């Protein structure tokens, strides 16, 4: 019988070969393939006639397969992964119609490299995805680049085959450049090399850190989409089952969650860090003002810093410039954590000090607060003069806040107060709402964002945590 099995052997370990693939190898008399692939299945093909060739000899292997089959032998053409994905299947089917019509062909599917890599990485291929090979030996680079642009702009999770070789050293960095025009720098990228083999390596890096030195011809990359997130050193692309189907049992939290998803969709492509995005989601949810996007300026690490302090068992005092900020903070949670929230605006001492020094009550309140709680978290949602007072105290060494929320709103001294904090106290961790935007509700919601920082991964996929 003139027959050729085109067999995908998976990534290379026996454990990831299908039962049908092993049966086809057992039934074959002649085994043909790239020499390295035949080595991977050496114990399965021992005693059989073997024809091995080096790389870039695909047509030679295909021709020999047909010649052996025409002699009446059953032939196994070996491909790694799945033979129909960048493998030998298409070549043999093309050649069949050009002189080998009598030979039967059966494709035996295998586990592709991207499937094996995805399993190691978590669940990155759970939504729409595509694959692109960076090999330009048979496909012009101009066409490959069009496909990269299309995949990036359409927000496909993208598996990359043949990312780097000795002669292909720049293409991956060009792909990165294109993807960064459409994806956050924090987008997870899975790097899987020699999957399920002895020298397997698996790692995940942010898109911004991807480098050609991290890959070779035995590597498959998986670039997440805008929703892909990291958890427990894995990357996951949500399919959508969890959010619409499973409610928390807390109507307010469910509404907030749904609002966040709506805001994420309207934000679209962005270059925000995880912390900037988390604060932005809270601020927009509170104000319905999409113009806040890009207005959040923060010290990297300020949210994890505050979150850890709040949950440390010895949380910092929160000092606010006005009572409206105090009212917006999640009081039940604050009480559970033992957080004290203070506003000195109506303190009789502040009222008297304001009269004596001819300053605003909020300024006077901050002076008192700095004496009693110099290391507090200070939050400003109304009074720029109070923020400027704190900056002066910090610069004089009379206050050392754990962090400052600078979100006063208005027209007089508002921008200037934020510049004073940002540029005058660069060593003080801070979150600023740039320009005239802000308000007591915004200052409070920024504190709530720090309180809920641990929820960022679950509620806000794609943040790159």
CSV table of C-alpha atoms in Angstrom, one decimal:
chain,number,residue,atom,x,y,z
A,1,UNK,CA,0.0,0.0,0.0
A,2,UNK,CA,1.4,3.4,-1.0
A,3,UNK,CA,0.8,5.3,2.2
A,4,UNK,CA,2.4,8.2,4.0
A,5,UNK,CA,1.5,9.1,7.6
A,6,UNK,CA,2.4,12.7,8.3
A,7,UNK,CA,2.8,12.6,12.1
A,8,UNK,CA,3.0,15.4,14.6
A,9,UNK,CA,5.0,14.1,17.5
A,10,UNK,CA,4.3,17.0,19.8
A,11,UNK,CA,7.0,19.1,21.5
A,12,UNK,CA,9.3,16.0,21.7
A,13,UNK,CA,8.5,14.1,24.9
A,14,UNK,CA,6.7,10.8,24.7
A,15,UNK,CA,4.2,12.0,27.3
A,16,UNK,CA,2.9,14.6,24.9
A,17,UNK,CA,2.5,12.3,21.9
A,18,UNK,CA,-0.9,11.1,21.0
A,19,UNK,CA,-1.8,7.4,21.1
A,20,UNK,CA,-2.7,7.6,17.4
A,21,UNK,CA,0.8,9.1,16.6
A,22,UNK,CA,2.5,6.2,18.3
A,23,UNK,CA,0.3,3.7,16.5
A,24,UNK,CA,1.1,5.2,13.1
A,25,UNK,CA,4.8,5.1,13.9
A,26,UNK,CA,4.5,1.4,14.9
A,27,UNK,CA,2.6,0.6,11.7
A,28,UNK,CA,5.2,2.4,9.5
A,29,UNK,CA,8.2,0.7,7.9
A,30,UNK,CA,10.2,3.7,7.0
A,31,UNK,CA,10.7,6.8,9.2
A,32,UNK,CA,11.7,10.1,7.6
A,33,UNK,CA,12.4,13.4,9.3
A,34,UNK,CA,14.8,16.1,10.4
A,35,UNK,CA,17.6,14.3,12.3
A,36,UNK,CA,17.0,16.1,15.6
A,37,UNK,CA,13.3,15.1,15.6
A,38,UNK,CA,14.2,11.5,15.0
A,39,UNK,CA,16.5,11.5,17.9
A,40,UNK,CA,13.6,12.7,20.1
A,41,UNK,CA,11.7,9.5,19.3
A,42,UNK,CA,14.7,7.2,19.0
A,43,UNK,CA,13.2,4.4,21.2
A,44,UNK,CA,10.0,4.3,19.2
A,45,UNK,CA,11.7,3.9,15.9
A,46,UNK,CA,14.5,1.5,16.8
A,47,UNK,CA,14.9,-1.2,14.3
A,48,UNK,CA,13.0,0.6,11.5
A,49,UNK,CA,14.5,2.0,8.4
A,50,UNK,CA,15.3,5.6,9.0
A,51,UNK,CA,16.1,8.5,6.6
A,52,UNK,CA,17.3,11.6,8.4
A,53,UNK,CA,18.3,15.0,6.9
A,54,UNK,CA,19.4,18.3,8.2
A,55,UNK,CA,17.6,21.6,8.3
A,56,UNK,CA,16.2,23.3,5.2
A,57,UNK,CA,15.9,19.9,3.4
A,58,UNK,CA,12.1,19.7,3.5
A,59,UNK,CA,11.6,19.0,-0.2
A,60,UNK,CA,14.2,16.3,-0.2
A,61,UNK,CA,12.5,14.6,2.7
A,62,UNK,CA,9.1,14.9,1.0
A,63,UNK,CA,10.4,13.5,-2.2
A,64,UNK,CA,12.1,10.5,-0.5
A,65,UNK,CA,8.8,9.8,1.4
A,66,UNK,CA,6.9,9.5,-1.9
A,67,UNK,CA,9.7,7.4,-3.4
A,68,UNK,CA,9.6,5.0,-0.5
A,69,UNK,CA,5.8,4.9,-0.6
A,70,UNK,CA,5.8,4.1,-4.3
A,71,UNK,CA,7.9,1.0,-3.5
A,72,UNK,CA,4.9,-0.2,-1.5
A,73,UNK,CA,6.2,0.8,1.9
A,74,UNK,CA,4.3,2.5,4.7
A,75,UNK,CA,6.1,5.7,5.5
A,76,UNK,CA,6.0,8.0,8.5
A,77,UNK,CA,7.0,11.6,7.9
A,78,UNK,CA,7.9,13.1,11.2
A,79,UNK,CA,7.1,16.7,12.2
A,80,UNK,CA,7.5,18.3,15.6
A,81,UNK,CA,4.4,19.7,17.2
A,82,UNK,CA,1.5,19.4,14.8
A,83,UNK,CA,2.4,18.6,11.2
A,84,UNK,CA,-0.2,21.0,9.9
A,85,UNK,CA,1.2,24.0,11.8
A,86,UNK,CA,4.4,25.2,10.1
A,87,UNK,CA,5.1,21.5,9.5
A,88,UNK,CA,5.4,19.1,6.6
A,89,UNK,CA,1.7,18.4,5.9
A,90,UNK,CA,1.1,21.2,3.4
A,91,UNK,CA,4.2,20.4,1.4
A,92,UNK,CA,3.3,16.7,1.0
A,93,UNK,CA,-0.3,17.6,-0.1
A,94,UNK,CA,1.1,20.0,-2.6
A,95,UNK,CA,3.5,17.5,-4.0
A,96,UNK,CA,0.8,14.8,-4.1
A,97,UNK,CA,-1.1,16.6,-6.9
A,98,UNK,CA,2.1,17.0,-9.0
A,99,UNK,CA,3.0,13.4,-9.8
A,100,UNK,CA,2.1,11.4,-6.7
A,101,UNK,CA,-1.7,11.1,-7.0
A,102,UNK,CA,-1.7,7.4,-6.3
A,103,UNK,CA,-0.1,7.7,-2.9
A,104,UNK,CA,-2.4,7.9,0.1
A,105,UNK,CA,-1.7,10.6,2.8
A,106,UNK,CA,-3.0,10.6,6.3
A,107,UNK,CA,-2.2,13.5,8.7
A,108,UNK,CA,-1.9,12.5,12.3
A,109,UNK,CA,-2.4,15.5,14.5
A,110,UNK,CA,0.0,16.4,17.3
A,111,UNK,CA,0.2,18.8,20.2
A,112,UNK,CA,1.6,22.0,18.8
A,113,UNK,CA,4.4,23.9,20.4
A,114,UNK,CA,2.1,26.8,21.3
A,115,UNK,CA,-0.4,24.4,23.0
A,116,UNK,CA,2.4,22.9,25.1
A,117,UNK,CA,3.8,26.3,25.9
A,118,UNK,CA,0.4,27.7,26.8
A,119,UNK,CA,-0.2,24.9,29.2
A,120,UNK,CA,3.1,25.6,30.9
A,121,UNK,CA,2.4,29.4,31.0
A,122,UNK,CA,-1.1,29.1,32.4
A,123,UNK,CA,-4.0,29.9,30.1
A,124,UNK,CA,-2.9,32.6,27.7
A,125,UNK,CA,-4.8,31.2,24.6
A,126,UNK,CA,-8.3,31.2,26.2
A,127,UNK,CA,-9.6,33.9,23.8
A,128,UNK,CA,-9.1,34.8,20.2
A,129,UNK,CA,-5.5,34.3,19.1
A,130,UNK,CA,-3.3,33.9,16.0
A,131,UNK,CA,0.1,32.6,15.2
A,132,UNK,CA,2.9,34.3,13.2
A,133,UNK,CA,6.2,32.9,12.1
A,134,UNK,CA,9.0,35.4,11.8
A,135,UNK,CA,10.9,33.2,9.3
A,136,UNK,CA,11.2,35.2,6.1
A,137,UNK,CA,12.9,32.4,4.1
A,138,UNK,CA,9.7,31.8,2.2
A,139,UNK,CA,7.5,34.7,3.2
A,140,UNK,CA,8.6,38.3,2.4
A,141,UNK,CA,9.2,40.4,5.5
A,142,UNK,CA,6.9,43.1,4.2
A,143,UNK,CA,4.0,40.6,4.3
A,144,UNK,CA,5.0,39.3,7.8
A,145,UNK,CA,5.1,42.9,9.1
A,146,UNK,CA,1.5,43.5,7.8
A,147,UNK,CA,0.4,40.4,9.7
A,148,UNK,CA,2.1,41.6,12.9
A,149,UNK,CA,0.4,45.0,12.5
A,150,UNK,CA,-2.9,43.4,12.0
A,151,UNK,CA,-2.5,41.0,15.0
A,152,UNK,CA,-1.4,43.8,17.3
A,153,UNK,CA,-4.0,46.3,16.3
A,154,UNK,CA,-6.8,43.7,16.5
A,155,UNK,CA,-5.8,42.8,20.1
A,156,UNK,CA,-5.2,39.1,19.3
A,157,UNK,CA,-3.2,37.0,21.7
A,158,UNK,CA,-0.3,36.2,19.4
A,159,UNK,CA,2.0,33.1,19.4
A,160,UNK,CA,5.3,33.7,17.7
A,161,UNK,CA,7.2,30.9,16.0
A,162,UNK,CA,10.8,31.1,14.7
A,163,UNK,CA,11.5,34.3,16.7
A,164,UNK,CA,15.3,34.3,16.4
A,165,UNK,CA,18.0,32.5,14.5
A,166,UNK,CA,21.7,33.2,13.7
A,167,UNK,CA,20.6,35.2,10.7
A,168,UNK,CA,17.3,36.5,12.0
A,169,UNK,CA,18.4,38.8,14.9
A,170,UNK,CA,16.4,42.0,14.4
A,171,UNK,CA,12.9,40.9,13.4
A,172,UNK,CA,11.7,40.2,17.0
A,173,UNK,CA,12.7,43.7,18.1
A,174,UNK,CA,10.8,45.1,15.2
A,175,UNK,CA,7.7,43.1,16.2
A,176,UNK,CA,8.1,44.4,19.7
A,177,UNK,CA,8.2,48.0,18.4
A,178,UNK,CA,4.9,47.4,16.5
A,179,UNK,CA,3.2,45.8,19.4
A,180,UNK,CA,4.1,48.6,21.8
A,181,UNK,CA,2.2,50.9,19.5
A,182,UNK,CA,-1.0,49.0,20.4
A,183,UNK,CA,-0.3,47.3,23.8
A,184,UNK,CA,0.7,48.3,27.2
A,185,UNK,CA,4.4,48.0,28.0
A,186,UNK,CA,3.2,45.7,30.9
A,187,UNK,CA,1.5,43.2,28.6
A,188,UNK,CA,2.7,39.7,29.7
A,189,UNK,CA,4.9,37.8,27.2
A,190,UNK,CA,5.4,34.1,27.7
A,191,UNK,CA,8.8,32.7,26.6
A,192,UNK,CA,8.8,28.9,26.4
A,193,UNK,CA,12.0,27.2,25.2
A,194,UNK,CA,12.4,23.5,24.6
A,195,UNK,CA,9.0,22.8,26.1
A,196,UNK,CA,8.7,19.4,27.9
A,197,UNK,CA,12.3,18.6,27.1
A,198,UNK,CA,15.2,18.2,29.6
A,199,UNK,CA,16.5,21.8,29.2
A,200,UNK,CA,13.1,23.4,29.3
A,201,UNK,CA,12.9,27.0,30.4
A,202,UNK,CA,9.7,29.0,31.0
A,203,UNK,CA,9.5,32.6,31.9
A,204,UNK,CA,7.2,35.6,31.6
A,205,UNK,CA,8.3,39.2,31.0
A,206,UNK,CA,6.6,42.5,30.4
A,207,UNK,CA,6.5,43.4,26.7
A,208,UNK,CA,8.7,46.4,27.4
A,209,UNK,CA,11.5,44.1,28.6
A,210,UNK,CA,11.3,41.5,25.7
A,211,UNK,CA,14.7,41.2,24.1
A,212,UNK,CA,16.0,39.0,21.2
A,213,UNK,CA,18.6,37.5,23.5
A,214,UNK,CA,15.7,35.7,25.3
A,215,UNK,CA,14.8,33.5,22.3
A,216,UNK,CA,16.1,31.2,19.7
A,217,UNK,CA,14.7,28.7,17.1
A,218,UNK,CA,13.6,26.3,19.9
A,219,UNK,CA,11.5,29.1,21.5
A,220,UNK,CA,7.8,29.9,21.2
A,221,UNK,CA,6.6,33.3,22.4
A,222,UNK,CA,3.0,34.1,23.5
A,223,UNK,CA,2.1,37.8,23.7
A,224,UNK,CA,-1.0,38.5,25.7
A,225,UNK,CA,-3.8,40.8,24.7
A,226,UNK,CA,-5.1,43.8,26.5
A,227,UNK,CA,-7.0,41.6,29.0
A,228,UNK,CA,-4.2,39.1,29.8
A,229,UNK,CA,-3.0,39.2,33.3
A,230,UNK,CA,-0.4,37.5,35.5
A,231,UNK,CA,-1.1,35.4,38.6
A,232,UNK,CA,1.2,33.0,40.4
A,233,UNK,CA,3.9,33.3,37.8
A,234,UNK,CA,1.4,32.4,35.1
A,235,UNK,CA,-0.4,34.4,32.4
A,236,UNK,CA,-4.2,34.1,31.9
A,237,UNK,CA,-6.4,35.6,29.1
A,238,UNK,CA,-10.0,35.7,30.4
A,239,UNK,CA,-12.6,34.1,28.1
A,240,UNK,CA,-15.4,36.1,29.8
A,241,UNK,CA,-17.1,33.3,31.7
A,242,UNK,CA,-16.2,34.6,35.2
A,243,UNK,CA,-17.2,38.3,35.1
A,244,UNK,CA,-20.8,38.1,33.7
A,245,UNK,CA,-21.8,34.8,35.3
A,246,UNK,CA,-20.4,35.0,38.8
A,247,UNK,CA,-21.6,37.7,41.2
A,248,UNK,CA,-19.8,38.5,44.4
A,249,UNK,CA,-23.0,38.7,46.5
A,250,UNK,CA,-22.3,42.3,47.2
A,251,UNK,CA,-24.4,44.5,44.8
A,252,UNK,CA,-22.2,47.5,45.2
A,253,UNK,CA,-19.1,45.6,44.4
A,254,UNK,CA,-20.7,43.9,41.4
A,255,UNK,CA,-21.7,47.3,40.0
A,256,UNK,CA,-18.2,48.7,40.6
A,257,UNK,CA,-16.7,45.6,38.9
A,258,UNK,CA,-19.0,46.0,35.8
A,259,UNK,CA,-18.2,49.7,35.8
A,260,UNK,CA,-14.5,49.0,35.7
A,261,UNK,CA,-15.0,46.7,32.7
A,262,UNK,CA,-16.8,49.4,30.9
A,263,UNK,CA,-14.1,52.0,31.7
A,264,UNK,CA,-11.4,49.6,30.5
A,265,UNK,CA,-13.2,49.1,27.2
A,266,UNK,CA,-13.6,52.9,26.8
A,267,UNK,CA,-10.0,53.5,27.7
A,268,UNK,CA,-8.9,51.2,24.9
A,269,UNK,CA,-5.2,51.1,24.2
A,270,UNK,CA,-3.2,52.9,26.9
A,271,UNK,CA,0.4,53.3,28.1
A,272,UNK,CA,-0.5,53.3,31.8
A,273,UNK,CA,1.3,51.3,34.4
A,274,UNK,CA,-0.6,49.0,36.6
A,275,UNK,CA,-0.7,51.5,39.5
A,276,UNK,CA,-1.7,54.4,37.2
A,277,UNK,CA,-4.5,52.3,35.7
A,278,UNK,CA,-5.8,51.1,39.1
A,279,UNK,CA,-6.0,54.7,40.3
A,280,UNK,CA,-7.5,55.9,37.0
A,281,UNK,CA,-10.2,53.2,37.2
A,282,UNK,CA,-11.2,54.3,40.7
A,283,UNK,CA,-11.1,58.0,39.8
A,284,UNK,CA,-13.2,57.6,36.6
A,285,UNK,CA,-15.6,55.3,38.4
A,286,UNK,CA,-16.1,58.0,41.0
A,287,UNK,CA,-16.4,61.0,38.7
A,288,UNK,CA,-17.5,59.5,35.3
A,289,UNK,CA,-14.8,61.8,33.8
A,290,UNK,CA,-12.8,60.0,31.2
A,291,UNK,CA,-10.6,63.1,31.0
A,292,UNK,CA,-8.7,61.9,34.1
A,293,UNK,CA,-6.9,59.4,31.9
A,294,UNK,CA,-3.3,60.4,31.7
A,295,UNK,CA,-3.7,62.9,34.6
A,296,UNK,CA,-2.6,60.5,37.3
A,297,UNK,CA,1.0,61.1,38.3
A,298,UNK,CA,2.4,58.8,41.0
A,299,UNK,CA,5.6,57.6,42.6
A,300,UNK,CA,6.1,54.0,41.4
A,301,UNK,CA,5.3,51.6,44.2
A,302,UNK,CA,3.2,53.9,46.2
A,303,UNK,CA,0.1,51.7,46.1
A,304,UNK,CA,1.9,48.6,47.3
A,305,UNK,CA,3.6,50.6,50.0
A,306,UNK,CA,0.3,52.0,51.3
A,307,UNK,CA,-1.5,48.7,51.0
A,308,UNK,CA,1.2,46.9,53.0
A,309,UNK,CA,1.1,49.6,55.6
A,310,UNK,CA,-2.7,49.5,56.0
A,311,UNK,CA,-2.6,45.7,56.5
A,312,UNK,CA,0.5,45.6,58.7
A,313,UNK,CA,-1.3,45.6,62.0
A,314,UNK,CA,0.1,49.1,62.7
A,315,UNK,CA,-1.5,51.2,60.0
A,316,UNK,CA,-0.7,54.9,59.5
A,317,UNK,CA,-3.1,57.6,60.5
A,318,UNK,CA,-4.9,59.2,57.6
A,319,UNK,CA,-5.1,63.0,57.7
A,320,UNK,CA,-7.5,64.8,55.4
A,321,UNK,CA,-7.8,68.5,54.6
A,322,UNK,CA,-11.7,68.5,54.7
A,323,UNK,CA,-14.3,66.2,56.1
A,324,UNK,CA,-15.7,65.3,52.7
A,325,UNK,CA,-12.5,63.3,52.0
A,326,UNK,CA,-13.0,61.5,55.3
A,327,UNK,CA,-16.6,60.6,54.4
A,328,UNK,CA,-15.5,59.0,51.1
A,329,UNK,CA,-13.0,56.5,52.6
A,330,UNK,CA,-14.2,52.9,53.1
A,331,UNK,CA,-14.9,53.3,56.8
A,332,UNK,CA,-15.9,49.7,57.6
A,333,UNK,CA,-12.7,48.4,56.2
A,334,UNK,CA,-10.7,51.2,57.8
A,335,UNK,CA,-12.2,50.3,61.2
A,336,UNK,CA,-11.5,46.6,60.6
A,337,UNK,CA,-7.8,47.4,59.9
A,338,UNK,CA,-7.6,49.8,62.9
A,339,UNK,CA,-7.0,52.9,60.7
A,340,UNK,CA,-7.6,56.2,62.4
A,341,UNK,CA,-8.9,59.0,60.1
A,342,UNK,CA,-8.5,62.6,61.2
A,343,UNK,CA,-9.6,66.0,59.9
A,344,UNK,CA,-8.5,69.0,61.9
A,345,UNK,CA,-10.7,71.5,60.0
A,346,UNK,CA,-13.2,71.9,62.9
A,347,UNK,CA,-10.7,71.5,65.7
A,348,UNK,CA,-11.1,74.5,68.0
A,349,UNK,CA,-7.3,74.7,68.0
A,350,UNK,CA,-7.2,75.0,64.3
A,351,UNK,CA,-9.9,77.7,64.3
A,352,UNK,CA,-8.0,79.7,66.8
A,353,UNK,CA,-4.6,79.2,65.1
A,354,UNK,CA,-6.2,80.4,61.8
A,355,UNK,CA,-7.4,83.5,63.4
A,356,UNK,CA,-4.1,84.3,65.2
A,357,UNK,CA,-1.9,83.6,62.1
A,358,UNK,CA,-4.4,84.9,59.5
A,359,UNK,CA,-4.2,81.6,57.5
A,360,UNK,CA,-6.9,79.3,56.3
A,361,UNK,CA,-8.4,76.8,58.7
A,362,UNK,CA,-7.1,74.0,56.5
A,363,UNK,CA,-3.6,75.3,56.7
A,364,UNK,CA,-3.9,75.6,60.5
A,365,UNK,CA,-5.2,72.0,60.6
A,366,UNK,CA,-2.2,70.7,58.7
A,367,UNK,CA,0.1,72.4,61.1
A,368,UNK,CA,-1.5,70.7,64.0
A,369,UNK,CA,-1.6,67.4,62.2
A,370,UNK,CA,2.1,67.6,61.4
A,371,UNK,CA,2.9,68.1,65.1
A,372,UNK,CA,0.8,65.1,66.2
A,373,UNK,CA,1.1,62.8,63.2
A,374,UNK,CA,4.2,63.7,61.2
A,375,UNK,CA,4.3,60.3,59.5
A,376,UNK,CA,0.6,60.0,58.5
A,377,UNK,CA,-0.9,59.6,55.0
A,378,UNK,CA,-2.0,63.1,54.0
A,379,UNK,CA,-4.9,63.4,51.6
A,380,UNK,CA,-6.0,66.7,49.9
A,381,UNK,CA,-9.1,66.9,47.9
A,382,UNK,CA,-10.1,70.6,48.3
A,383,UNK,CA,-7.5,73.0,49.7
A,384,UNK,CA,-4.4,73.8,47.7
A,385,UNK,CA,-3.2,76.1,50.5
A,386,UNK,CA,-3.2,73.1,52.9
A,387,UNK,CA,-1.1,71.1,50.5
A,388,UNK,CA,1.3,73.9,50.1
A,389,UNK,CA,1.5,74.2,53.9
A,390,UNK,CA,2.4,70.5,54.1
A,391,UNK,CA,5.1,70.8,51.4
A,392,UNK,CA,6.7,73.7,53.4
A,393,UNK,CA,6.6,71.5,56.6
A,394,UNK,CA,8.2,68.6,54.7
A,395,UNK,CA,11.0,70.8,53.3
A,396,UNK,CA,11.7,72.1,56.8
A,397,UNK,CA,11.9,68.6,58.2
A,398,UNK,CA,8.8,69.0,60.4
A,399,UNK,CA,6.8,66.3,58.6
A,400,UNK,CA,7.7,63.0,56.9
A,401,UNK,CA,4.5,61.6,55.6
A,402,UNK,CA,4.3,57.9,54.5
A,403,UNK,CA,2.7,59.4,51.3
A,404,UNK,CA,0.6,62.3,50.1
A,405,UNK,CA,-2.5,62.3,48.0
A,406,UNK,CA,-2.5,65.6,46.1
A,407,UNK,CA,-5.9,66.1,44.5
A,408,UNK,CA,-7.2,69.6,45.4
A,409,UNK,CA,-9.6,71.0,42.8
A,410,UNK,CA,-10.2,74.5,41.6
A,411,UNK,CA,-8.6,77.4,39.8
A,412,UNK,CA,-6.3,79.3,42.3
A,413,UNK,CA,-3.0,77.8,43.3
A,414,UNK,CA,-4.3,74.3,42.4
A,415,UNK,CA,-1.7,73.4,39.8
A,416,UNK,CA,1.0,75.2,41.6
A,417,UNK,CA,0.4,73.2,44.8
A,418,UNK,CA,0.7,70.0,42.9
A,419,UNK,CA,3.9,71.1,41.3
A,420,UNK,CA,5.3,72.0,44.7
A,421,UNK,CA,4.6,68.5,45.9
A,422,UNK,CA,5.9,66.8,42.8
A,423,UNK,CA,9.1,68.8,42.3
A,424,UNK,CA,9.7,70.1,45.8
A,425,UNK,CA,9.3,66.8,47.6
A,426,UNK,CA,10.4,64.2,45.1
A,427,UNK,CA,11.4,61.7,47.9
A,428,UNK,CA,8.0,61.8,49.4
A,429,UNK,CA,5.7,59.0,47.9
A,430,UNK,CA,2.7,60.7,46.3
A,431,UNK,CA,-0.3,60.4,44.0
A,432,UNK,CA,-1.2,63.6,42.1
A,433,UNK,CA,-4.2,64.4,39.9
A,434,UNK,CA,-2.5,66.7,37.4
A,435,UNK,CA,-3.9,70.2,36.6
A,436,UNK,CA,-7.2,71.5,38.0
A,437,UNK,CA,-8.9,68.2,38.2
A,438,UNK,CA,-9.4,66.5,41.6
A,439,UNK,CA,-11.8,66.8,44.4
A,440,UNK,CA,-12.6,65.3,47.8
A,441,UNK,CA,-14.3,62.3,46.2
A,442,UNK,CA,-11.2,61.7,44.1
A,443,UNK,CA,-8.8,62.0,47.0
A,444,UNK,CA,-10.9,59.4,48.9
A,445,UNK,CA,-11.1,57.0,46.0
A,446,UNK,CA,-7.3,57.1,45.6
A,447,UNK,CA,-7.1,55.9,49.2
A,448,UNK,CA,-9.7,53.2,48.5
A,449,UNK,CA,-7.5,52.2,45.5
A,450,UNK,CA,-4.6,51.6,47.9
A,451,UNK,CA,-6.9,49.7,50.3
A,452,UNK,CA,-8.0,47.4,47.5
A,453,UNK,CA,-4.7,47.1,45.7
A,454,UNK,CA,-4.7,43.3,46.3
A,455,UNK,CA,-7.9,43.1,44.1
A,456,UNK,CA,-6.3,44.7,41.1
A,457,UNK,CA,-5.3,41.5,39.5
A,458,UNK,CA,-8.8,39.9,39.7
A,459,UNK,CA,-10.9,42.9,38.8
A,460,UNK,CA,-8.7,44.6,36.3
A,461,UNK,CA,-7.1,42.0,33.9
A,462,UNK,CA,-4.4,43.4,31.7
A,463,UNK,CA,-2.9,45.5,34.3
A,464,UNK,CA,0.3,43.5,34.1
A,465,UNK,CA,0.6,42.5,37.7
